[in-house]
Amino acid sequence: MSFLRPKTHIELTKRPLFYWVLTQYRGAQLFLLLVIIASLFFKVYPLEMQKNIINIAINLRMIDKLYLYCGLYMGAVLIAGLMKFFINTFQASLGQKILIGMRKELYEHVLQLPLQFFYRTQSGTIISAMTSELNAIGTFLSDAMAVPASSLLTFLVFAGFMINLNPLLGLISIAIYPIELLVIPIMQRRYNKINQTRVTTTRAMANIINEAATGIQEVQSNASNKLEQGKLDRLVVRLYVIMKRLFILKYGIKFSNNLFQSIGPFLLFLIGGYMAIHGNFTIGALVAFLTAYEKVYDPWKEIIDYYQNYQDAKVRYSQIMEAFDIQPEYLLESPEPSTLNLAGNIRAQNLSYAISDEVQLLDQISFQLDAGKHMALVGFSGSGKSTLSLLIAQLHNYTNGSLTIDGTEVRKLSKMDIARNISFVAQHPFIFTGTVRDNLLYSCQASVINGNETQLPDQSHIIEVVKSVGILDDVVRWGFTSIIPKRKATRLETSFLKMRNIILGELREHYSRVVEFYDLNKYLNHVSLGTNIIFGYFSGEPGRGKLISNTLFRSFIGSSELERQLIDLGIAISSNTISFLQDMREDEFFFQGSPMEPAEFDKYQALGKKLEKGGMDKLRKSEQEAYLLLALRYIPADHKIYTLSDSFKEKIVAARRQFLAMAAPDDFPSIKPDTQYENLFKNIGELNYTPFHLDRYLYNRSLSDNVLFGTVTDLENLQSQVGPIGMQAFDKEGLAEEIIGIGLDFHVGSKGDNLSGGQKQKIAIARALLRQTPILILDEATASLDNASQTRIQQYLTNNLRGNTTVVAVVHRLDMISEYDHIVVMKGGKLVESGDYDTLIEEKGILYELINN
Amino acid sequence: MSLSTTEQAACKCRIANDFQILINSPVFRNVSPDIVKLFAYFAKHKIYYPGDTLIRQGKDADRAFLLLHGSVALSTLHKEKDTVIQHLHEGSFFGELALLADFKWFFSAKAETECEVLTVDRESFTKVLEKHPEKQRILTDKIIQLRVARLSEQTEYMLNLIPQDQLDKFNLSSPIIA
Ligand SMILES: Nc1ncnc2c1ncn2[C@@H]1O[C@H](COP(=O)(O)OP(=O)(O)OP(=O)(O)O)[C@@H](O)[C@H]1O
Ligand SMILES: [Mg+2]
C-alpha cells in the first residue's frame, strides 16, 4: 500500500485514472507507440499504389508495372494487418497488466480498512467494485495510451495525404470534424450522469443478491421468496430504465457522428467530380481521395469510441475510489523490522470508545491484568463486553484514555505485532471455505507467510489441540465417512488394510454384531442381489439400475438359467408390492419395504396385467428386463415385501463364485471356473471391476466401508460401543493418526456450512490455541457448546494456560468464573465492579446478585 | 392388500411371521388385521447382546419395542447413578409412548441376556394411522392403558424393594405424614 512506500506516491484513492497508465510499463508503451507510427507507413502506402495502378499501369497499359504495383499493394496491406494484430494483442495484455497492479493495491487497501467501514458497507458493493467494475476499467486501460495516439496519428496522416493530393478538397472534407467536437461532449455529459446511477443500482443489486444468498436459511424458512424477489424486481426495473436512456444517448452520439460523416462523400463527388470533368483532377487521384476519406473515418470513429469508453471508465473509477476512500487506522507492519514479543501485561486507564459524539459505547474503563492471569468479562447483553474485547485485540480504535500492553499503547502497535501476540476468538467465528485443516491452520499459515514463524505445527500438535477442544470424535467420523481420492488412498492403503485385518481378526466378535462382513461364501442380506452376484463393483456403479446395462454382467446372467429365475423373482416381488401397496401408492413412505419406486408402480401394474393375459412369451425383451432390474435391486434386509428362500440364496452364492472365477481369476485362483462362461470373458480388455477381496482397497468406497469390509447393520451401536474399541486398537498400532489425518481433510463447505455451530466454535478455539500467543481473547467462545464441552475447554484453559498465557474471556456461564483470577462486571458500557471471585461474592454486590437470581 | 391370512401363512414371508407376532401381542389384539399387516410391514427385527443398550436416556425417543425373547433391564439416572427400576421379559412392550409423541427418553434399557426385539417407529405408526384415522382412538387408548399397567408394575417393583419398616413411614394413616 501507498503509505508503506516512499511519500512521493499519491494516496491510492486520490489517484487519477491516468496515474496508473502513466506510471507503469512506460517502456512498453513507448515501444507500442513506435510500432504504431511504423505501421502508419504501411497504411498509406497502398493508397499510393492504388493511384499508380490506375494512373500508370492501367492508363499506360503496362502489364509488368501492374504486377509490380499489385504485389506491393498486397504486401503493404498484409504487413499493416499483421502489425495491427500485434498492436491489438500487445496493448490488451498491457492493459490487463496495469489492471493487475490496480486490483492488487486496491484489495490490499480494502483488507486493512477499519471494521466500521465493513459494518457500513455491504459486501455486495465491495465485491462488485473489486470484480466487474474493475474489469470494465481494464478494457479501457488497454486502449488508454495506444488508441488515442494511433488514431490521432492515422487521422492526421490521411488528412495530410488528402491535403497533399488536393488542398482545397482536403480542407473541405476535414472541416466537418470540428463541428462534431462541439456537439458530442454535450451529450456525453448527460450520459455520464446517468451512468453513475447505473453503477449505484448494480451495486444495490449485488448487495441484495448477496444478502439473500447469505441469509438463505432465513429466506427459505420464512418463505420470504416474494419479499426478496420484490426487492430485486424494483432494482431490475430501475436498471432497465437507466439502460434504456443510456442506449438512447449512446446511439444518439453514433447517429450524429454518422450524419456528419455522410456529408463528406457528398461534397467530394460534387466538387471532385466537377474538377475531374474539367480536367483539373485525375480519376486515379479521385479514387485515392475517396479511399483516403474512408480511411480517415476509421480513426475518427475510434477516437469517438475511445472518448466514450474513457468517460465510462472515469465514472466507474471515481465511484470505486470514492467507495474506498478511507485510510487504514493502523500500520500493517512497523517501519523498522522488529519482532516484538510481549509478555502480556494489559492495563486500561479511563478507556473510552465512542462512535460519534452521541454514541458512547465504553466509558472510562480501568483495570490491570498481569501477564499469565485470566480475566473474565461478565455483564448483561449489550453491556459492551464484546466491544471491550475488540478494543484489546485492536479491532476497534479507542477514542479516549489509554490501553497498554507491556507499557506500549495498543494504538501504536502494528497489525503484525498484534497478530504475533494476540489470538482472538470471535463471538461468531468465521470459518473459511476449505478443509478442517485449512481452518485450523489459518492463523499459523498467516504467521508463516508474515515471517513470524518458520513452520506450521506438526500433526501431533494439531491432534493434541483437536483433542483438547473436544472435536476429535467428529474428526474421526469425518475421516471414516470420506471417500479418499485414489492418489492418497494408494499411499495409505497398507495402513487401511491393517485396520481391516484387526477388525476381521481380533475384533471380529465385536464387529460382527454391527457389521455384515463381505463373506465370500455367504449371501449378504444388506446389499442388493446384484451386488451379491458380482461381489464387488464396476467403477461408475453403484447407481441403481447401472449394473443391468453392464454388458459383461448382462451376458453373464444371460448365459445361464439364472436369468429366468431372476425374472421370476422380479415378477413375484412386483406382484407382492402391487397387491400390498395398492392403496398406499401415492405415499412414498410405504415403498421403503420394496425395491419398486413409487413412480414405477403404474408401469409394473400394466406389465402385470399383460403378463396375466399372455404369459411370459408376450413380454418384450425390455419388459423382461424391467423385472430383472427389480430382482437385482432387491435387498433382503430392507425389502420386507419378499423373502428369499435359502436354496435361492445358495444359487446366488454359486453364481457369484462363477463370476469371480471369470472376472477376477488372479484374486480368487482357488475357484474353478465353469467352461460355459469362458468365451464370455475372453478378449474383454479392461473390466473396471474391483472384487470384495480381503487384500483389495475399494477405491470408490468410503474409508469406513473399506475398514469394516462390509455393510453397517447397526450404526448406533457401532458409533457408541464398538467404534471406540476399534479406535483403541488402531491407536495401539499407531494407525489412528492416519484416520485423523483424513478427517482433517474434511471439506467444511461454503463458510463452514457443513459444520454445526458447536463444531465451528471448537475449530475457531483450536485455531487460536494452535498459535500459542502470549495473549488469548475469547468472546463467548464456547457459547454454542454443550455443557460437557464447555467444561472441558475451561479445564484446558485453567490447567494449561494459567500462568503462561494472559486470557481475557467474555463468560456467560457464571458457574465457571471462579476459575478466573480477576472478574470485571460491566453494565451499560461502564465497569461497575471488579476484583477476584471470593471478594466479589463476599461483598454481595452486583456479581453476587447476578449469580443468585 | 389382497393377501389373505391363509396365504400369508402359506408363504413363509417375514411380513406374515411378524403379523402373527403382532396380532398376538396385547397392543394389537382385536385391532383389524389390515392395520396389523401394515405394522408388520414396517416392523424391524433387531438382536441385542448382553450389555447392549436399546434405549439411552436423554436421546430422542422415536420407536417402541416388543421384546420377542430375552430379558431387558430398565433403569433411570438417579443422583448420577443408573438405577434399575424394572426387569422386562419375553412379550413385553415398552417405549410405547414414543409412538404418540416426540420426547427424550427418560429411562434407559439394557439387554440382560441375548434379546430379539421387534421395533416400530413413530413415523410409520403415524403414516399407518393417517391411512386409518378411525383407528387412532383405539390404538391411543390401548397404548396409554399399557403404559399405565407397566407404570403400576414399576411402582409395585420399587415399593417392594423398600424394607417394611421404612415403608411404614409412607403409610397415609401414619402419624408422620399426617
Ligand atoms: N458499530 C456500532 N454502532 C453503534 N452501536 C454499536 C456498534 N457496535 C456495538 N454497538 C452497541 O454497543 C453495545 C455493546 O455491544 P457489545 O457487542 O459489546 O455487547 P455485549 O456486552 O458483548 O453483549 P452480548 O452479551 O449480547 O454479546 C450494544 O448496545 C450495541 O448495540
Ligand atoms: Mg458480545
PDB file of C-alpha atoms in Angstrom, chain A residues 116 352-363 382 387 397-400 828-829:
ATOM      1  CA  GLN A 116     -16.506   0.246  10.952  1.00  0.00           C
ATOM      2  CA  SER A 352     -13.435   5.033  26.344  1.00  0.00           C
ATOM      3  CA  TYR A 353     -14.799   4.277  22.938  1.00  0.00           C
ATOM      4  CA  ALA A 354     -17.272   6.494  21.152  1.00  0.00           C
ATOM      5  CA  ILE A 355     -18.613   6.101  17.648  1.00  0.00           C
ATOM      6  CA  SER A 356     -19.833   9.655  17.450  1.00  0.00           C
ATOM      7  CA  ASP A 357     -20.439  12.494  19.869  1.00  0.00           C
ATOM      8  CA  GLU A 358     -23.704  10.964  20.949  1.00  0.00           C
ATOM      9  CA  VAL A 359     -22.901   7.245  20.903  1.00  0.00           C
ATOM     10  CA  GLN A 360     -20.524   6.287  23.685  1.00  0.00           C
ATOM     11  CA  LEU A 361     -20.069   2.524  23.767  1.00  0.00           C
ATOM     12  CA  LEU A 362     -17.455   2.266  26.512  1.00  0.00           C
ATOM     13  CA  ASP A 363     -16.998   4.774  29.290  1.00  0.00           C
ATOM     14  CA  GLY A 382     -25.314  -5.233  25.204  1.00  0.00           C
ATOM     15  CA  THR A 387     -16.661  -4.118  22.319  1.00  0.00           C
ATOM     16  CA  ASN A 397      -9.660   2.107  17.873  1.00  0.00           C
ATOM     17  CA  TYR A 398     -10.345   3.567  21.316  1.00  0.00           C
ATOM     18  CA  THR A 399     -11.159   7.242  21.354  1.00  0.00           C
ATOM     19  CA  ASN A 400     -10.049   8.245  24.836  1.00  0.00           C
ATOM     20  CA  GLY A 828     -24.195  -0.054  30.037  1.00  0.00           C
ATOM     21  CA  GLY A 829     -20.638   0.424  28.798  1.00  0.00           C
TER      22      GLY A 829
END
